[in-house]
Amino acid sequence: MTMTAHECFSRSVPEADRKFVEAAQYAGAHVESFAHPLTDPAGETLHTSVAWIGPRDATEVALYTSGTHGNEGWAGSAIQIDSLRRGAFSELPADRAVMLIHLVNPWGCAWGCRENEENQDLFRDFIYYRPEDRYDDSAYTQEMYEATTLRSYDDEEVDRSNREIGRLVQEMGLAELIGILRRGQWRYPDGLFFNAGGRSWSFRLYRDLVVRYLGHAPRVLGLDIHTAFGRYGEGLVYLENSDNEAKRRLLAEIYGEDRLFVGGSDPAIPAHAFFPYEIGRLFVPGLELVGTAVEFGTVDLDDPVGVMRYVNYLFNRGDPSNPERPDLLEQYARFVYPDEDDWREMVTARGREVVDQTLAGVSELRNHRLPSPVAAEPAKRTAVSDRP
């Protein structure tokens, strides 16, 4: 039974999880749900749920993830639900399976926050969790940290921050400032775009899922679903840097050259060494896991630094249950999820396209042997509680 584009979207994380589990069961999937230690604003339990369709010993797996950046998860959730409801995985080749991880960061999605419950940007946290993989983050200076970090939300503190941000913009330009901030840092735990080094609940869960589900699979193609970059409703496929020509050719063959966006060509989407979920190669020696993302365009923010600064303050030093600036939170919510039927329809249509391309594209990994961006290490099993 299919659902309309509007019906696949949800208003709360528990609603999204329920729809996902029901859709997965409808599709005949094996389903597991994992309870997050914290609740949503209404006090309801949060879950990350996993669906597996196909033989457990499949040699090719299409992996779909949503909610890595928490509040961007609404579109990814809807695309996953739609794919299950429309039977996108009903006729798999004998050696192929599908794995869907629904809302990797359910807390962030529930609370309207990009980061997780510990102010960690999971996208960057997954990539740089090992010290040896980290770049020099000294460009993210103490001055930048102080300028963008509010200790309170009174007029005097906001004016101070505005003056310091204004001085930085005058010195380097807004684009360079945003580019440095968005690349991330690991020295200021309460600062913007913090990478914590793989300590999060979501990281441990992903590591466990890779070991348990993908330990047998030589080839995996992963698609992570994001929003808030690009033209309204458009879905661009992300290549993390311009140096990986072999991966560029692979993604161009699967998704089309004209749909690729290369990290680093816009300050909002910096270049990275490899794609976050490719760290699965570390946990299963011999696993060939190639990851990419689709980025759906939304609407622009008038003051992106100001909005990011306020959200950072609210969830680190303020009271999310009693926000001083609900108008900024509404802007932020619209930035990641425009609540418009035309946007939902565009996202659903493009989502179907990239879901199907990913499923078909797994077989291309046989012809494109990409060098691993990370060296494997022994996997450690992590206990994660199931839903009662």
mmCIF file with all atom_site columns, C-alpha atoms in Angstrom, residues 105 107-108 114-120:
data_model
loop_
_atom_site.group_PDB
_atom_site.id
_atom_site.type_symbol
_atom_site.label_atom_id
_atom_site.label_alt_id
_atom_site.label_comp_id
_atom_site.label_asym_id
_atom_site.label_entity_id
_atom_site.label_seq_id
_atom_site.pdbx_PDB_ins_code
_atom_site.Cartn_x
_atom_site.Cartn_y
_atom_site.Cartn_z
_atom_site.occupancy
_atom_site.B_iso_or_equiv
_atom_site.pdbx_formal_charge
_atom_site.auth_seq_id
_atom_site.auth_comp_id
_atom_site.auth_asym_id
_atom_site.auth_atom_id
_atom_site.pdbx_PDB_model_num
ATOM 1  C CA . ASN A 1 105 ? 20.285 10.848 15.697 1.00 0.00 ? 105 ASN A CA 1
ATOM 2  C CA . TRP A 1 107 ? 17.286 13.116 19.803 1.00 0.00 ? 107 TRP A CA 1
ATOM 3  C CA . GLY A 1 108 ? 18.413 15.890 17.461 1.00 0.00 ? 108 GLY A CA 1
ATOM 4  C CA . ARG A 1 114 ? 21.383 19.384 14.078 1.00 0.00 ? 114 ARG A CA 1
ATOM 5  C CA . GLU A 1 115 ? 23.706 18.017 16.761 1.00 0.00 ? 115 GLU A CA 1
ATOM 6  C CA . ASN A 1 116 ? 23.078 15.169 19.165 1.00 0.00 ? 116 ASN A CA 1
ATOM 7  C CA . GLU A 1 117 ? 22.365 15.341 22.897 1.00 0.00 ? 117 GLU A CA 1
ATOM 8  C CA . GLU A 1 118 ? 26.045 16.080 23.634 1.00 0.00 ? 118 GLU A CA 1
ATOM 9  C CA . ASN A 1 119 ? 26.483 18.856 21.054 1.00 0.00 ? 119 ASN A CA 1
ATOM 10 C CA . GLN A 1 120 ? 28.277 16.487 18.684 1.00 0.00 ? 120 GLN A CA 1
#
